[in-house]
Amino acid sequence: MNYWLLKTEPSCFGLADLQQRPNQREPWDGVRNYQARNLLRDAMRRGDQAFLYHSSCKIPAVVAIVEIVRAGHPDPTAFDPQSRHFDPASDPAAPRWYQVDIQLIRPLRRPISLTELRQRPELDGLELLRRGSRLSVQPVAERHWHAIMALEDAGNAP
């Protein structure tokens, strides 16, 4: 199993939205960055797990755990002129953009804030903490995954 972090803006689509979807399942669409696209298309597999991370909000934080329930496949929003993710240069015969389907495993018992993550030396090397990192789909090393999971019940004392 591989581990990931998926960034989302809660004002656009967050944990509350995922909780309202049928079976708490949703296509992770609209990614328009080639590096993130490559991860969606080539690396993410069914059964992998990911942290759902709220960004661009008052307190950015890891808020939930999701599972990849369908591996990378073409993102149909790229071909839909009515979609805000439409890409007129994308061709269904040679798709440019990909998505995965995710399903909520569970919300975390408490959000783990970016500030708290930055205070943890055991998270050194985590992509999310790298200066200038803006990638919406990020791999998470197994050691980082377990360290973040341990924080869930540990409170915020370093």
Tab-separated table of C-alpha atoms in Angstrom:
chain	number	residue	atom	x	y	z
A	1	MET	CA	0.000	0.000	0.000
A	2	ASN	CA	1.113	3.533	-0.750
A	3	TYR	CA	0.160	6.612	1.220
A	4	TRP	CA	-0.825	10.030	-0.075
A	5	LEU	CA	-2.007	13.480	0.919
A	6	LEU	CA	-4.801	15.126	-1.059
A	7	LYS	CA	-5.200	18.866	-0.655
A	8	THR	CA	-8.596	20.445	-0.957
A	9	GLU	CA	-10.139	23.765	-0.123
A	10	PRO	CA	-13.086	23.194	2.213
A	11	SER	CA	-14.932	26.116	0.618
A	12	CYS	CA	-14.775	24.223	-2.712
A	13	PHE	CA	-14.987	20.561	-1.643
A	14	GLY	CA	-14.066	19.423	1.841
A	15	LEU	CA	-14.686	16.695	4.349
A	16	ALA	CA	-18.280	17.825	4.964
A	17	ASP	CA	-19.004	17.514	1.231
A	18	LEU	CA	-17.474	14.034	1.043
A	19	GLN	CA	-19.528	12.937	4.041
A	20	GLN	CA	-22.710	13.924	2.142
A	21	ARG	CA	-21.908	11.936	-1.020
A	22	PRO	CA	-23.516	8.532	-1.625
A	23	ASN	CA	-21.386	5.928	0.156
A	24	GLN	CA	-19.078	8.833	1.086
A	25	ARG	CA	-17.383	8.267	-2.268
A	26	GLU	CA	-16.352	10.819	-4.897
A	27	PRO	CA	-14.148	11.158	-8.006
A	28	TRP	CA	-11.086	13.290	-7.164
A	29	ASP	CA	-11.335	15.442	-10.278
A	30	GLY	CA	-10.191	18.823	-11.472
A	31	VAL	CA	-6.447	18.356	-10.854
A	32	ARG	CA	-4.679	20.485	-13.442
A	33	ASN	CA	-1.005	20.103	-12.624
A	34	TYR	CA	1.146	17.698	-14.631
A	35	GLN	CA	3.176	16.399	-11.696
A	36	ALA	CA	0.004	15.690	-9.677
A	37	ARG	CA	-1.623	14.216	-12.808
A	38	ASN	CA	1.275	11.790	-13.193
A	39	LEU	CA	0.797	10.582	-9.617
A	40	LEU	CA	-2.950	10.120	-10.179
A	41	ARG	CA	-2.403	8.337	-13.481
A	42	ASP	CA	0.696	6.258	-12.788
A	43	ALA	CA	1.212	5.755	-9.063
A	44	MET	CA	-2.041	5.732	-7.107
A	45	ARG	CA	-3.611	2.313	-6.795
A	46	ARG	CA	-6.864	0.892	-5.495
A	47	GLY	CA	-6.443	0.221	-1.773
A	48	ASP	CA	-3.927	3.016	-1.198
A	49	GLN	CA	-4.817	5.396	1.618
A	50	ALA	CA	-4.593	9.168	1.750
A	51	PHE	CA	-4.932	11.988	4.207
A	52	LEU	CA	-7.555	14.557	3.273
A	53	TYR	CA	-5.969	17.938	3.943
A	54	HIS	CA	-7.866	21.230	4.130
A	55	SER	CA	-5.813	24.080	2.638
A	56	SER	CA	-6.467	27.741	1.873
A	57	CYS	CA	-8.538	28.109	5.023
A	58	LYS	CA	-8.178	29.663	8.487
A	59	ILE	CA	-6.429	26.594	9.971
A	60	PRO	CA	-4.939	24.288	7.317
A	61	ALA	CA	-5.037	20.736	8.676
A	62	VAL	CA	-5.180	17.009	8.038
A	63	VAL	CA	-8.845	16.178	8.693
A	64	ALA	CA	-9.598	12.644	7.459
A	65	ILE	CA	-8.401	9.372	6.004
A	66	VAL	CA	-9.670	8.225	2.612
A	67	GLU	CA	-9.070	5.165	0.473
A	68	ILE	CA	-8.412	5.078	-3.248
A	69	VAL	CA	-11.289	2.906	-4.493
A	70	ARG	CA	-10.641	3.344	-8.212
A	71	ALA	CA	-7.199	3.855	-9.722
A	72	GLY	CA	-6.358	6.611	-12.189
A	73	HIS	CA	-8.720	7.050	-15.126
A	74	PRO	CA	-9.460	9.962	-17.488
A	75	ASP	CA	-11.095	12.946	-15.818
A	76	PRO	CA	-14.355	13.569	-17.733
A	77	THR	CA	-14.591	17.158	-16.482
A	78	ALA	CA	-11.763	18.026	-18.885
A	79	PHE	CA	-14.058	17.232	-21.834
A	80	ASP	CA	-17.201	18.945	-20.510
A	81	PRO	CA	-17.579	22.555	-21.693
A	82	GLN	CA	-20.032	23.145	-18.821
A	83	SER	CA	-17.465	22.134	-16.187
A	84	ARG	CA	-15.261	24.691	-14.450
A	85	HIS	CA	-12.439	22.156	-15.054
A	86	PHE	CA	-12.959	22.067	-18.834
A	87	ASP	CA	-9.777	21.990	-20.902
A	88	PRO	CA	-10.487	22.630	-24.590
A	89	ALA	CA	-7.078	21.171	-25.515
A	90	SER	CA	-7.814	17.850	-23.803
A	91	ASP	CA	-8.729	15.040	-26.192
A	92	PRO	CA	-10.757	11.974	-25.092
A	93	ALA	CA	-8.668	9.866	-27.492
A	94	ALA	CA	-5.485	10.928	-25.691
A	95	PRO	CA	-6.576	12.172	-22.244
A	96	ARG	CA	-4.461	14.852	-20.640
A	97	TRP	CA	-6.050	14.841	-17.159
A	98	TYR	CA	-6.772	11.966	-14.782
A	99	GLN	CA	-8.648	11.372	-11.572
A	100	VAL	CA	-9.027	8.675	-8.921
A	101	ASP	CA	-12.121	7.828	-6.910
A	102	ILE	CA	-11.868	8.151	-3.137
A	103	GLN	CA	-14.015	6.920	-0.273
A	104	LEU	CA	-14.010	8.221	3.265
A	105	ILE	CA	-12.568	5.786	5.789
A	106	ARG	CA	-13.087	8.167	8.708
A	107	PRO	CA	-12.577	11.717	9.899
A	108	LEU	CA	-9.642	12.133	12.255
A	109	ARG	CA	-10.626	12.406	15.900
A	110	ARG	CA	-9.162	15.894	15.753
A	111	PRO	CA	-7.694	18.022	12.950
A	112	ILE	CA	-3.900	18.035	12.891
A	113	SER	CA	-2.878	21.535	11.897
A	114	LEU	CA	-0.070	22.556	9.591
A	115	THR	CA	1.426	24.481	12.520
A	116	GLU	CA	1.519	21.302	14.599
A	117	LEU	CA	3.012	19.286	11.746
A	118	ARG	CA	5.780	21.868	11.333
A	119	GLN	CA	6.736	21.420	15.005
A	120	ARG	CA	7.397	17.692	14.655
A	121	PRO	CA	11.005	16.731	13.849
A	122	GLU	CA	9.897	13.204	12.900
A	123	LEU	CA	8.101	14.748	9.906
A	124	ASP	CA	11.298	16.158	8.422
A	125	GLY	CA	11.168	15.510	4.671
A	126	LEU	CA	7.354	15.455	4.423
A	127	GLU	CA	6.486	17.090	1.074
A	128	LEU	CA	3.727	19.188	2.639
A	129	LEU	CA	6.322	20.917	4.833
A	130	ARG	CA	8.763	21.662	2.032
A	131	ARG	CA	9.063	25.395	1.401
A	132	GLY	CA	7.047	26.396	-1.672
A	133	SER	CA	5.265	23.041	-1.933
A	134	ARG	CA	1.871	23.577	-3.549
A	135	LEU	CA	1.231	20.176	-5.104
A	136	SER	CA	-2.367	19.044	-4.537
A	137	VAL	CA	-1.482	15.330	-4.639
A	138	GLN	CA	1.561	14.309	-2.628
A	139	PRO	CA	3.161	11.009	-1.709
A	140	VAL	CA	3.556	10.374	2.027
A	141	ALA	CA	6.318	8.054	3.255
A	142	GLU	CA	5.135	5.225	5.475
A	143	ARG	CA	7.146	6.606	8.423
A	144	HIS	CA	5.446	9.997	7.998
A	145	TRP	CA	2.026	8.346	7.757
A	146	HIS	CA	2.533	6.540	11.066
A	147	ALA	CA	3.956	9.662	12.720
A	148	ILE	CA	0.907	11.712	11.712
A	149	MET	CA	-1.439	8.947	12.844
A	150	ALA	CA	0.304	8.935	16.235
A	151	LEU	CA	-0.419	12.667	16.559
A	152	GLU	CA	-4.158	12.080	16.337
A	153	ASP	CA	-4.374	11.121	20.030
A	154	ALA	CA	-1.232	12.865	21.221
A	155	GLY	CA	-2.584	16.406	21.402
A	156	ASN	CA	-0.401	19.169	20.050
A	157	ALA	CA	2.551	19.103	22.444
A	158	PRO	CA	5.817	18.387	20.569
